[in-house]
Amino acid sequence: MTDTETAESRTIPFRTVRTRRIAFEYPTTDLPRHYMNDDLVMSHFVSVLSALFPNGEDFFVQSVRNYRDQIVDPQLKKQVGGFIGQEAIHGREHRTFNDRLHQLGYPTHRIDKGVGLLFKGLGGKYLSKRVQLAVTAALEHYTATLAEVLLSSPEARNMFSVDEIRSLLLWHALEESEHKSVAFDVYQEAVGNYRIRVRVMNVVTVAFIAAVIFETFLSLLGDPATRDLKRLRRSLGALRSSPFLHADVWRHLRDYNRPDFHPDDRDTTELVERWRTTLFGEEGSLADRLKSRGGGSGDEAAAEAG
């Protein structure tokens, strides 16, 4: 496929991409600082990821919205509305979580400010709209991959010692899995340039991994608990067996660079249905929160206003 070639037209299948109006609340007094089962590194790692989300989600929404009027497929048009609504609420809820993490001593506000300046520059000055959309599609592959790990691995879920934080990330993971193909399909329909897609992914991979490692290192430096070197070494050693760093995860991430790649190649339909029921079915653990806040579906405008 050359630089000027675009992907063949593809019929977009029906997908449920539902905007759920929901809110999470965290203990005001007894929330442990190291909420990942007292694991130093993982607690800082997850906090850094959370700090990256709000302005990242805003960038994703804008990059997809840039091409909204060019989308022809009616299914994709509908899914874009759900994508925008879901991402808007993700950003809102992670800002709330980041405020609580800031109170615990994590540098989430500093990271959030830096990410905001970065994406403002990328979106307004330095990158074309098609490259912005390629960045979004690439990062959505990362979030969908991590989401699948959390939803499929009991070991990953058991790393959380605070139920509310686990619930936040399970909800987020479910919705990332629901809309994992949307930004990619918009890119394929509106741009479809394979070389740009792969080049952007390669840059995103280096930049994203470097940023997460660097910010986690800085965050750890500010934590007095890291002075306990035995505890720190134990936490670093545990990374070798982390489900988030398994070889299969890296293979899945690298699949993105295949010319014939599509997010739906990895069928997570059954996994998504199971977690929809677990979280939002009639007996779902988060179902009452939707009901208590005036309904569960909402629409894009309501989500963005939230």
PDB file of C-alpha atoms in Angstrom:
ATOM      1  CA  MET A   1       0.000   0.000   0.000  1.00  0.00           C
ATOM      2  CA  THR A   2       1.512   3.348  -1.043  1.00  0.00           C
ATOM      3  CA  ASP A   3       1.314   6.688   0.716  1.00  0.00           C
ATOM      4  CA  THR A   4      -1.589   7.746  -1.451  1.00  0.00           C
ATOM      5  CA  GLU A   5      -3.602   4.554  -1.170  1.00  0.00           C
ATOM      6  CA  THR A   6      -6.521   4.304   1.187  1.00  0.00           C
ATOM      7  CA  ALA A   7      -8.131   1.286   2.749  1.00  0.00           C
ATOM      8  CA  GLU A   8     -10.876  -0.580   0.947  1.00  0.00           C
ATOM      9  CA  SER A   9     -14.374   0.335   2.031  1.00  0.00           C
ATOM     10  CA  ARG A  10     -15.567  -1.777   4.912  1.00  0.00           C
ATOM     11  CA  THR A  11     -19.069  -2.354   6.186  1.00  0.00           C
ATOM     12  CA  ILE A  12     -19.179  -1.241   9.810  1.00  0.00           C
ATOM     13  CA  PRO A  13     -20.886  -3.848  12.003  1.00  0.00           C
ATOM     14  CA  PHE A  14     -23.399  -2.965  14.687  1.00  0.00           C
ATOM     15  CA  ARG A  15     -21.745  -2.240  18.032  1.00  0.00           C
ATOM     16  CA  THR A  16     -23.209  -1.050  21.302  1.00  0.00           C
ATOM     17  CA  VAL A  17     -21.330   2.110  22.295  1.00  0.00           C
ATOM     18  CA  ARG A  18     -23.444   3.448  25.117  1.00  0.00           C
ATOM     19  CA  THR A  19     -22.846   6.628  27.084  1.00  0.00           C
ATOM     20  CA  ARG A  20     -23.389   5.833  30.762  1.00  0.00           C
ATOM     21  CA  ARG A  21     -23.810   8.710  33.184  1.00  0.00           C
ATOM     22  CA  ILE A  22     -22.084   7.506  36.302  1.00  0.00           C
ATOM     23  CA  ALA A  23     -19.929   8.932  39.078  1.00  0.00           C
ATOM     24  CA  PHE A  24     -17.493   7.450  41.569  1.00  0.00           C
ATOM     25  CA  GLU A  25     -16.713   8.551  45.099  1.00  0.00           C
ATOM     26  CA  TYR A  26     -13.584   7.757  47.107  1.00  0.00           C
ATOM     27  CA  PRO A  27     -13.043   7.468  50.861  1.00  0.00           C
ATOM     28  CA  THR A  28     -12.228  10.857  52.334  1.00  0.00           C
ATOM     29  CA  THR A  29     -10.161   9.628  55.269  1.00  0.00           C
ATOM     30  CA  ASP A  30      -8.943   6.037  54.994  1.00  0.00           C
ATOM     31  CA  LEU A  31      -7.988   5.666  51.333  1.00  0.00           C
ATOM     32  CA  PRO A  32      -4.540   4.021  51.392  1.00  0.00           C
ATOM     33  CA  ARG A  33      -1.849   5.816  49.445  1.00  0.00           C
ATOM     34  CA  HIS A  34      -0.612   2.567  47.927  1.00  0.00           C
ATOM     35  CA  TYR A  35      -3.984   1.284  46.813  1.00  0.00           C
ATOM     36  CA  MET A  36      -2.595  -1.464  44.572  1.00  0.00           C
ATOM     37  CA  ASN A  37      -2.306  -3.996  47.399  1.00  0.00           C
ATOM     38  CA  ASP A  38       0.432  -1.861  48.978  1.00  0.00           C
ATOM     39  CA  ASP A  39       2.559  -2.189  45.827  1.00  0.00           C
ATOM     40  CA  LEU A  40       4.678   0.943  45.448  1.00  0.00           C
ATOM     41  CA  VAL A  41       5.459   0.826  41.746  1.00  0.00           C
ATOM     42  CA  MET A  42       2.015  -0.263  40.553  1.00  0.00           C
ATOM     43  CA  SER A  43       0.285   2.390  42.681  1.00  0.00           C
ATOM     44  CA  HIS A  44       2.412   5.099  41.090  1.00  0.00           C
ATOM     45  CA  PHE A  45       2.099   3.549  37.632  1.00  0.00           C
ATOM     46  CA  VAL A  46      -1.717   3.502  37.739  1.00  0.00           C
ATOM     47  CA  SER A  47      -1.768   7.037  39.155  1.00  0.00           C
ATOM     48  CA  VAL A  48       0.373   8.273  36.261  1.00  0.00           C
ATOM     49  CA  LEU A  49      -1.918   6.591  33.741  1.00  0.00           C
ATOM     50  CA  SER A  50      -4.939   8.207  35.380  1.00  0.00           C
ATOM     51  CA  ALA A  51      -3.245  11.610  35.223  1.00  0.00           C
ATOM     52  CA  LEU A  52      -2.695  11.158  31.478  1.00  0.00           C
ATOM     53  CA  PHE A  53      -6.324  10.331  30.737  1.00  0.00           C
ATOM     54  CA  PRO A  54      -8.376  13.558  31.040  1.00  0.00           C
ATOM     55  CA  ASN A  55      -6.548  15.727  28.518  1.00  0.00           C
ATOM     56  CA  GLY A  56      -5.836  12.660  26.428  1.00  0.00           C
ATOM     57  CA  GLU A  57      -9.560  11.897  26.235  1.00  0.00           C
ATOM     58  CA  ASP A  58     -10.264  15.511  25.233  1.00  0.00           C
ATOM     59  CA  PHE A  59      -7.717  15.207  22.420  1.00  0.00           C
ATOM     60  CA  PHE A  60      -9.273  11.930  21.242  1.00  0.00           C
ATOM     61  CA  VAL A  61     -12.724  13.499  21.111  1.00  0.00           C
ATOM     62  CA  GLN A  62     -11.546  16.490  19.120  1.00  0.00           C
ATOM     63  CA  SER A  63      -9.495  14.456  16.656  1.00  0.00           C
ATOM     64  CA  VAL A  64     -12.509  12.248  15.867  1.00  0.00           C
ATOM     65  CA  ARG A  65     -14.907  15.199  15.784  1.00  0.00           C
ATOM     66  CA  ASN A  66     -12.684  16.830  13.134  1.00  0.00           C
ATOM     67  CA  TYR A  67     -13.839  14.132  10.693  1.00  0.00           C
ATOM     68  CA  ARG A  68     -17.379  13.640  11.878  1.00  0.00           C
ATOM     69  CA  ASP A  69     -18.953  15.374   8.896  1.00  0.00           C
ATOM     70  CA  GLN A  70     -17.015  13.153   6.489  1.00  0.00           C
ATOM     71  CA  ILE A  71     -18.357   9.885   7.890  1.00  0.00           C
ATOM     72  CA  VAL A  72     -20.824   8.226   5.522  1.00  0.00           C
ATOM     73  CA  ASP A  73     -21.558   4.897   7.196  1.00  0.00           C
ATOM     74  CA  PRO A  74     -24.652   5.304   9.435  1.00  0.00           C
ATOM     75  CA  GLN A  75     -23.432   2.721  11.954  1.00  0.00           C
ATOM     76  CA  LEU A  76     -20.108   4.507  12.332  1.00  0.00           C
ATOM     77  CA  LYS A  77     -21.852   7.868  12.711  1.00  0.00           C
ATOM     78  CA  LYS A  78     -23.862   6.471  15.605  1.00  0.00           C
ATOM     79  CA  GLN A  79     -20.801   4.874  17.192  1.00  0.00           C
ATOM     80  CA  VAL A  80     -18.888   8.159  16.990  1.00  0.00           C
ATOM     81  CA  GLY A  81     -21.628   9.797  19.080  1.00  0.00           C
ATOM     82  CA  GLY A  82     -21.253   7.058  21.693  1.00  0.00           C
ATOM     83  CA  PHE A  83     -17.454   7.330  21.562  1.00  0.00           C
ATOM     84  CA  ILE A  84     -17.567  11.072  22.219  1.00  0.00           C
ATOM     85  CA  GLY A  85     -20.017  10.638  25.095  1.00  0.00           C
ATOM     86  CA  GLN A  86     -18.035   7.836  26.714  1.00  0.00           C
ATOM     87  CA  GLU A  87     -14.709   9.646  26.428  1.00  0.00           C
ATOM     88  CA  ALA A  88     -16.165  12.856  27.846  1.00  0.00           C
ATOM     89  CA  ILE A  89     -17.315  11.059  30.997  1.00  0.00           C
ATOM     90  CA  HIS A  90     -14.049   9.140  31.270  1.00  0.00           C
ATOM     91  CA  GLY A  91     -12.215  12.448  31.393  1.00  0.00           C
ATOM     92  CA  ARG A  92     -14.573  13.840  34.014  1.00  0.00           C
ATOM     93  CA  GLU A  93     -14.298  10.810  36.288  1.00  0.00           C
ATOM     94  CA  HIS A  94     -10.525  10.586  36.054  1.00  0.00           C
ATOM     95  CA  ARG A  95     -10.254  14.262  36.944  1.00  0.00           C
ATOM     96  CA  THR A  96     -12.201  13.496  40.132  1.00  0.00           C
ATOM     97  CA  PHE A  97      -9.969  10.515  40.862  1.00  0.00           C
ATOM     98  CA  ASN A  98      -6.853  12.575  40.108  1.00  0.00           C
ATOM     99  CA  ASP A  99      -7.947  15.219  42.603  1.00  0.00           C
ATOM    100  CA  ARG A 100      -8.128  12.510  45.273  1.00  0.00           C
ATOM    101  CA  LEU A 101      -4.747  11.129  44.229  1.00  0.00           C
ATOM    102  CA  HIS A 102      -3.288  14.637  44.478  1.00  0.00           C
ATOM    103  CA  GLN A 103      -4.485  14.759  48.084  1.00  0.00           C
ATOM    104  CA  LEU A 104      -2.586  11.522  48.696  1.00  0.00           C
ATOM    105  CA  GLY A 105       0.609  13.100  47.395  1.00  0.00           C
ATOM    106  CA  TYR A 106       0.686  11.959  43.776  1.00  0.00           C
ATOM    107  CA  PRO A 107       1.757  14.565  41.171  1.00  0.00           C
ATOM    108  CA  THR A 108      -1.413  14.143  39.117  1.00  0.00           C
ATOM    109  CA  HIS A 109      -2.119  17.868  38.790  1.00  0.00           C
ATOM    110  CA  ARG A 110       1.368  18.573  37.451  1.00  0.00           C
ATOM    111  CA  ILE A 111       1.140  15.714  34.951  1.00  0.00           C
ATOM    112  CA  ASP A 112      -2.351  16.749  33.877  1.00  0.00           C
ATOM    113  CA  LYS A 113      -1.198  20.308  33.228  1.00  0.00           C
ATOM    114  CA  GLY A 114       1.783  19.120  31.194  1.00  0.00           C
ATOM    115  CA  VAL A 115      -0.327  16.748  29.114  1.00  0.00           C
ATOM    116  CA  GLY A 116      -2.816  19.533  28.488  1.00  0.00           C
ATOM    117  CA  LEU A 117      -0.093  21.810  27.132  1.00  0.00           C
ATOM    118  CA  LEU A 118       1.304  18.983  25.002  1.00  0.00           C
ATOM    119  CA  PHE A 119      -1.993  18.055  23.393  1.00  0.00           C
ATOM    120  CA  LYS A 120      -2.939  21.696  22.924  1.00  0.00           C
ATOM    121  CA  GLY A 121       0.243  22.143  20.925  1.00  0.00           C
ATOM    122  CA  LEU A 122      -0.223  18.931  18.962  1.00  0.00           C
ATOM    123  CA  GLY A 123      -3.825  19.738  18.187  1.00  0.00           C
ATOM    124  CA  GLY A 124      -3.419  23.406  17.387  1.00  0.00           C
ATOM    125  CA  LYS A 125       0.015  24.015  15.945  1.00  0.00           C
ATOM    126  CA  TYR A 126       2.162  21.093  14.948  1.00  0.00           C
ATOM    127  CA  LEU A 127       0.159  18.138  13.680  1.00  0.00           C
ATOM    128  CA  SER A 128      -2.243  17.886  10.777  1.00  0.00           C
ATOM    129  CA  LYS A 129      -5.744  16.658  11.513  1.00  0.00           C
ATOM    130  CA  ARG A 130      -5.065  13.297   9.900  1.00  0.00           C
ATOM    131  CA  VAL A 131      -1.979  12.774  12.055  1.00  0.00           C
ATOM    132  CA  GLN A 132      -3.966  13.759  15.152  1.00  0.00           C
ATOM    133  CA  LEU A 133      -6.508  11.097  14.230  1.00  0.00           C
ATOM    134  CA  ALA A 134      -3.699   8.567  13.701  1.00  0.00           C
ATOM    135  CA  VAL A 135      -2.352   9.400  17.179  1.00  0.00           C
ATOM    136  CA  THR A 136      -5.808   8.786  18.619  1.00  0.00           C
ATOM    137  CA  ALA A 137      -6.193   5.443  16.824  1.00  0.00           C
ATOM    138  CA  ALA A 138      -2.757   4.351  18.064  1.00  0.00           C
ATOM    139  CA  LEU A 139      -3.384   5.319  21.686  1.00  0.00           C
ATOM    140  CA  GLU A 140      -6.835   3.739  21.573  1.00  0.00           C
ATOM    141  CA  HIS A 141      -5.085   0.477  20.684  1.00  0.00           C
ATOM    142  CA  TYR A 142      -3.007   0.828  23.857  1.00  0.00           C
ATOM    143  CA  THR A 143      -6.020   1.556  26.057  1.00  0.00           C
ATOM    144  CA  ALA A 144      -8.033  -1.286  24.515  1.00  0.00           C
ATOM    145  CA  THR A 145      -5.142  -3.710  25.048  1.00  0.00           C
ATOM    146  CA  LEU A 146      -4.742  -2.751  28.715  1.00  0.00           C
ATOM    147  CA  ALA A 147      -8.522  -2.873  29.131  1.00  0.00           C
ATOM    148  CA  GLU A 148      -8.640  -6.430  27.814  1.00  0.00           C
ATOM    149  CA  VAL A 149      -5.972  -7.472  30.321  1.00  0.00           C
ATOM    150  CA  LEU A 150      -7.949  -6.029  33.210  1.00  0.00           C
ATOM    151  CA  LEU A 151     -11.234  -7.589  32.100  1.00  0.00           C
ATOM    152  CA  SER A 152      -9.771 -11.011  31.341  1.00  0.00           C
ATOM    153  CA  SER A 153      -7.212 -11.465  34.127  1.00  0.00           C
ATOM    154  CA  PRO A 154      -8.347 -12.138  37.732  1.00  0.00           C
ATOM    155  CA  GLU A 155      -4.741 -11.538  38.744  1.00  0.00           C
ATOM    156  CA  ALA A 156      -4.890  -8.017  37.310  1.00  0.00           C
ATOM    157  CA  ARG A 157      -8.175  -7.242  39.062  1.00  0.00           C
ATOM    158  CA  ASN A 158      -6.886  -8.606  42.373  1.00  0.00           C
ATOM    159  CA  MET A 159      -4.071  -6.064  42.325  1.00  0.00           C
ATOM    160  CA  PHE A 160      -6.574  -3.422  43.466  1.00  0.00           C
ATOM    161  CA  SER A 161      -7.217  -3.294  47.205  1.00  0.00           C
ATOM    162  CA  VAL A 162      -9.825  -0.488  46.982  1.00  0.00           C
ATOM    163  CA  ASP A 163     -13.159  -1.549  45.508  1.00  0.00           C
ATOM    164  CA  GLU A 164     -14.104   1.915  44.232  1.00  0.00           C
ATOM    165  CA  ILE A 165     -10.869   2.293  42.275  1.00  0.00           C
ATOM    166  CA  ARG A 166     -11.276  -1.190  40.824  1.00  0.00           C
ATOM    167  CA  SER A 167     -14.850  -0.311  39.825  1.00  0.00           C
ATOM    168  CA  LEU A 168     -13.712   2.914  38.138  1.00  0.00           C
ATOM    169  CA  LEU A 169     -11.165   1.099  36.028  1.00  0.00           C
ATOM    170  CA  LEU A 170     -13.441  -1.838  35.211  1.00  0.00           C
ATOM    171  CA  TRP A 171     -16.093   0.587  33.941  1.00  0.00           C
ATOM    172  CA  HIS A 172     -13.450   2.442  31.955  1.00  0.00           C
ATOM    173  CA  ALA A 173     -12.047  -0.829  30.587  1.00  0.00           C
ATOM    174  CA  LEU A 174     -15.485  -2.032  29.514  1.00  0.00           C
ATOM    175  CA  GLU A 175     -16.196   1.142  27.567  1.00  0.00           C
ATOM    176  CA  GLU A 176     -12.730   1.208  26.003  1.00  0.00           C
ATOM    177  CA  SER A 177     -13.458  -2.318  24.775  1.00  0.00           C
ATOM    178  CA  GLU A 178     -16.882  -1.282  23.478  1.00  0.00           C
ATOM    179  CA  HIS A 179     -15.481   1.530  21.345  1.00  0.00           C
ATOM    180  CA  LYS A 180     -12.039   0.076  20.579  1.00  0.00           C
ATOM    181  CA  SER A 181     -12.649   0.138  16.807  1.00  0.00           C
ATOM    182  CA  VAL A 182     -14.318   3.536  16.447  1.00  0.00           C
ATOM    183  CA  ALA A 183     -11.302   5.846  16.062  1.00  0.00           C
ATOM    184  CA  PHE A 184      -9.590   3.271  13.839  1.00  0.00           C
ATOM    185  CA  ASP A 185     -12.656   2.980  11.585  1.00  0.00           C
ATOM    186  CA  VAL A 186     -12.933   6.769  11.339  1.00  0.00           C
ATOM    187  CA  TYR A 187      -9.256   6.885  10.346  1.00  0.00           C
ATOM    188  CA  GLN A 188      -9.712   4.165   7.733  1.00  0.00           C
ATOM    189  CA  GLU A 189     -12.796   5.826   6.256  1.00  0.00           C
ATOM    190  CA  ALA A 190     -11.526   9.406   6.290  1.00  0.00           C
ATOM    191  CA  VAL A 191      -7.758   8.961   5.799  1.00  0.00           C
ATOM    192  CA  GLY A 192      -6.802   5.319   5.270  1.00  0.00           C
ATOM    193  CA  ASN A 193      -3.082   5.969   4.781  1.00  0.00           C
ATOM    194  CA  TYR A 194      -1.214   2.884   6.009  1.00  0.00           C
ATOM    195  CA  ARG A 195       2.256   4.436   6.157  1.00  0.00           C
ATOM    196  CA  ILE A 196       1.089   7.368   8.256  1.00  0.00           C
ATOM    197  CA  ARG A 197      -0.754   4.982  10.570  1.00  0.00           C
ATOM    198  CA  VAL A 198       2.339   2.846  11.183  1.00  0.00           C
ATOM    199  CA  ARG A 199       4.807   5.715  11.443  1.00  0.00           C
ATOM    200  CA  VAL A 200       2.584   7.461  13.972  1.00  0.00           C
ATOM    201  CA  MET A 201       2.196   4.257  15.977  1.00  0.00           C
ATOM    202  CA  ASN A 202       5.978   3.794  16.134  1.00  0.00           C
ATOM    203  CA  VAL A 203       6.463   7.337  17.420  1.00  0.00           C
ATOM    204  CA  VAL A 204       3.555   6.996  19.854  1.00  0.00           C
ATOM    205  CA  THR A 205       4.995   3.755  21.229  1.00  0.00           C
ATOM    206  CA  VAL A 206       8.365   5.320  22.026  1.00  0.00           C
ATOM    207  CA  ALA A 207       6.851   8.540  23.396  1.00  0.00           C
ATOM    208  CA  PHE A 208       4.100   6.882  25.443  1.00  0.00           C
ATOM    209  CA  ILE A 209       6.307   4.250  27.077  1.00  0.00           C
ATOM    210  CA  ALA A 210       9.069   6.762  27.764  1.00  0.00           C
ATOM    211  CA  ALA A 211       6.620   9.246  29.292  1.00  0.00           C
ATOM    212  CA  VAL A 212       4.975   6.648  31.540  1.00  0.00           C
ATOM    213  CA  ILE A 213       8.328   5.301  32.782  1.00  0.00           C
ATOM    214  CA  PHE A 214       9.748   8.789  33.354  1.00  0.00           C
ATOM    215  CA  GLU A 215       6.670  10.118  35.155  1.00  0.00           C
ATOM    216  CA  THR A 216       6.396   6.966  37.290  1.00  0.00           C
ATOM    217  CA  PHE A 217      10.063   7.394  38.250  1.00  0.00           C
ATOM    218  CA  LEU A 218       9.509  11.037  39.214  1.00  0.00           C
ATOM    219  CA  SER A 219       6.370  10.133  41.138  1.00  0.00           C
ATOM    220  CA  LEU A 220       8.250   7.453  43.081  1.00  0.00           C
ATOM    221  CA  LEU A 221      11.024   9.922  43.891  1.00  0.00           C
ATOM    222  CA  GLY A 222       8.491  12.081  45.699  1.00  0.00           C
ATOM    223  CA  ASP A 223       7.210   9.221  47.855  1.00  0.00           C
ATOM    224  CA  PRO A 224       9.008   8.746  51.206  1.00  0.00           C
ATOM    225  CA  ALA A 225       8.055   5.053  51.120  1.00  0.00           C
ATOM    226  CA  THR A 226      10.624   4.457  48.375  1.00  0.00           C
ATOM    227  CA  ARG A 227      13.348   4.952  50.979  1.00  0.00           C
ATOM    228  CA  ASP A 228      12.520   1.429  52.094  1.00  0.00           C
ATOM    229  CA  LEU A 229      14.805  -0.171  49.518  1.00  0.00           C
ATOM    230  CA  LYS A 230      13.768  -3.710  50.356  1.00  0.00           C
ATOM    231  CA  ARG A 231      10.140  -2.849  49.712  1.00  0.00           C
ATOM    232  CA  LEU A 232      11.029  -1.006  46.499  1.00  0.00           C
ATOM    233  CA  ARG A 233      13.082  -3.940  45.180  1.00  0.00           C
ATOM    234  CA  ARG A 234      10.230  -6.310  45.962  1.00  0.00           C
ATOM    235  CA  SER A 235       7.816  -4.086  44.063  1.00  0.00           C
ATOM    236  CA  LEU A 236      10.131  -3.789  41.057  1.00  0.00           C
ATOM    237  CA  GLY A 237      10.669  -7.549  41.064  1.00  0.00           C
ATOM    238  CA  ALA A 238       6.920  -8.146  40.936  1.00  0.00           C
ATOM    239  CA  LEU A 239       6.776  -6.397  37.554  1.00  0.00           C
ATOM    240  CA  ARG A 240       8.317  -9.491  35.941  1.00  0.00           C
ATOM    241  CA  SER A 241       5.113 -11.429  36.565  1.00  0.00           C
ATOM    242  CA  SER A 242       2.647  -8.581  35.996  1.00  0.00           C
ATOM    243  CA  PRO A 243      -0.202  -9.547  33.646  1.00  0.00           C
ATOM    244  CA  PHE A 244       0.085  -6.066  32.111  1.00  0.00           C
ATOM    245  CA  LEU A 245       3.648  -6.820  30.940  1.00  0.00           C
ATOM    246  CA  HIS A 246       3.077 -10.341  29.619  1.00  0.00           C
ATOM    247  CA  ALA A 247       4.621 -11.208  26.247  1.00  0.00           C
ATOM    248  CA  ASP A 248       1.133 -11.638  24.752  1.00  0.00           C
ATOM    249  CA  VAL A 249       0.399  -7.998  25.526  1.00  0.00           C
ATOM    250  CA  TRP A 250       3.395  -6.821  23.525  1.00  0.00           C
ATOM    251  CA  ARG A 251       2.510  -9.134  20.638  1.00  0.00           C
ATOM    252  CA  HIS A 252      -1.003  -7.726  20.572  1.00  0.00           C
ATOM    253  CA  LEU A 253       0.333  -4.158  20.554  1.00  0.00           C
ATOM    254  CA  ARG A 254       2.687  -4.940  17.664  1.00  0.00           C
ATOM    255  CA  ASP A 255      -0.163  -6.407  15.606  1.00  0.00           C
ATOM    256  CA  TYR A 256      -1.274  -2.827  14.941  1.00  0.00           C
ATOM    257  CA  ASN A 257       1.484  -2.445  12.347  1.00  0.00           C
ATOM    258  CA  ARG A 258       0.150  -5.213  10.097  1.00  0.00           C
ATOM    259  CA  PRO A 259      -1.235  -3.839   6.812  1.00  0.00           C
ATOM    260  CA  ASP A 260      -4.430  -5.856   7.302  1.00  0.00           C
ATOM    261  CA  PHE A 261      -4.833  -5.092  11.007  1.00  0.00           C
ATOM    262  CA  HIS A 262      -8.201  -4.225  12.480  1.00  0.00           C
ATOM    263  CA  PRO A 263      -9.095  -3.983  16.219  1.00  0.00           C
ATOM    264  CA  ASP A 264     -11.909  -6.484  15.682  1.00  0.00           C
ATOM    265  CA  ASP A 265      -9.360  -9.140  14.696  1.00  0.00           C
ATOM    266  CA  ARG A 266      -9.210  -9.861  18.390  1.00  0.00           C
ATOM    267  CA  ASP A 267     -12.762 -10.919  19.221  1.00  0.00           C
ATOM    268  CA  THR A 268     -13.699  -9.686  22.690  1.00  0.00           C
ATOM    269  CA  THR A 269     -17.461  -9.871  22.150  1.00  0.00           C
ATOM    270  CA  GLU A 270     -18.043 -12.525  24.805  1.00  0.00           C
ATOM    271  CA  LEU A 271     -15.759 -10.745  27.286  1.00  0.00           C
ATOM    272  CA  VAL A 272     -17.567  -7.436  26.771  1.00  0.00           C
ATOM    273  CA  GLU A 273     -21.021  -9.014  27.110  1.00  0.00           C
ATOM    274  CA  ARG A 274     -20.000 -10.747  30.313  1.00  0.00           C
ATOM    275  CA  TRP A 275     -18.771  -7.517  31.866  1.00  0.00           C
ATOM    276  CA  ARG A 276     -21.788  -5.534  30.702  1.00  0.00           C
ATOM    277  CA  THR A 277     -23.905  -7.988  32.647  1.00  0.00           C
ATOM    278  CA  THR A 278     -21.540  -8.074  35.627  1.00  0.00           C
ATOM    279  CA  LEU A 279     -21.415  -4.294  35.951  1.00  0.00           C
ATOM    280  CA  PHE A 280     -24.694  -3.044  34.472  1.00  0.00           C
ATOM    281  CA  GLY A 281     -27.099  -5.965  34.231  1.00  0.00           C
ATOM    282  CA  GLU A 282     -30.162  -6.097  36.507  1.00  0.00           C
ATOM    283  CA  GLU A 283     -27.991  -7.457  39.314  1.00  0.00           C
ATOM    284  CA  GLY A 284     -24.873  -5.642  38.154  1.00  0.00           C
ATOM    285  CA  SER A 285     -22.531  -4.180  40.744  1.00  0.00           C
ATOM    286  CA  LEU A 286     -22.808  -0.663  39.249  1.00  0.00           C
ATOM    287  CA  ALA A 287     -26.376  -0.802  37.941  1.00  0.00           C
ATOM    288  CA  ASP A 288     -27.891   1.079  40.883  1.00  0.00           C
ATOM    289  CA  ARG A 289     -25.584   4.023  40.263  1.00  0.00           C
ATOM    290  CA  LEU A 290     -27.045   4.537  36.817  1.00  0.00           C
ATOM    291  CA  LYS A 291     -30.592   4.307  38.126  1.00  0.00           C
ATOM    292  CA  SER A 292     -29.924   6.669  41.019  1.00  0.00           C
ATOM    293  CA  ARG A 293     -28.584   9.313  38.624  1.00  0.00           C
ATOM    294  CA  GLY A 294     -31.574   9.461  36.369  1.00  0.00           C
ATOM    295  CA  GLY A 295     -30.886   6.817  33.765  1.00  0.00           C
ATOM    296  CA  GLY A 296     -28.063   4.984  32.142  1.00  0.00           C
ATOM    297  CA  SER A 297     -27.850   5.722  28.456  1.00  0.00           C
ATOM    298  CA  GLY A 298     -27.818   9.487  28.130  1.00  0.00           C
ATOM    299  CA  ASP A 299     -26.555  11.102  24.973  1.00  0.00           C
ATOM    300  CA  GLU A 300     -23.462  12.862  23.777  1.00  0.00           C
ATOM    301  CA  ALA A 301     -24.656  16.324  24.806  1.00  0.00           C
ATOM    302  CA  ALA A 302     -25.515  15.196  28.311  1.00  0.00           C
ATOM    303  CA  ALA A 303     -22.170  13.502  28.670  1.00  0.00           C
ATOM    304  CA  GLU A 304     -20.199  16.501  27.519  1.00  0.00           C
ATOM    305  CA  ALA A 305     -22.180  18.810  29.750  1.00  0.00           C
ATOM    306  CA  GLY A 306     -21.322  16.536  32.658  1.00  0.00           C
TER     307      GLY A 306
END
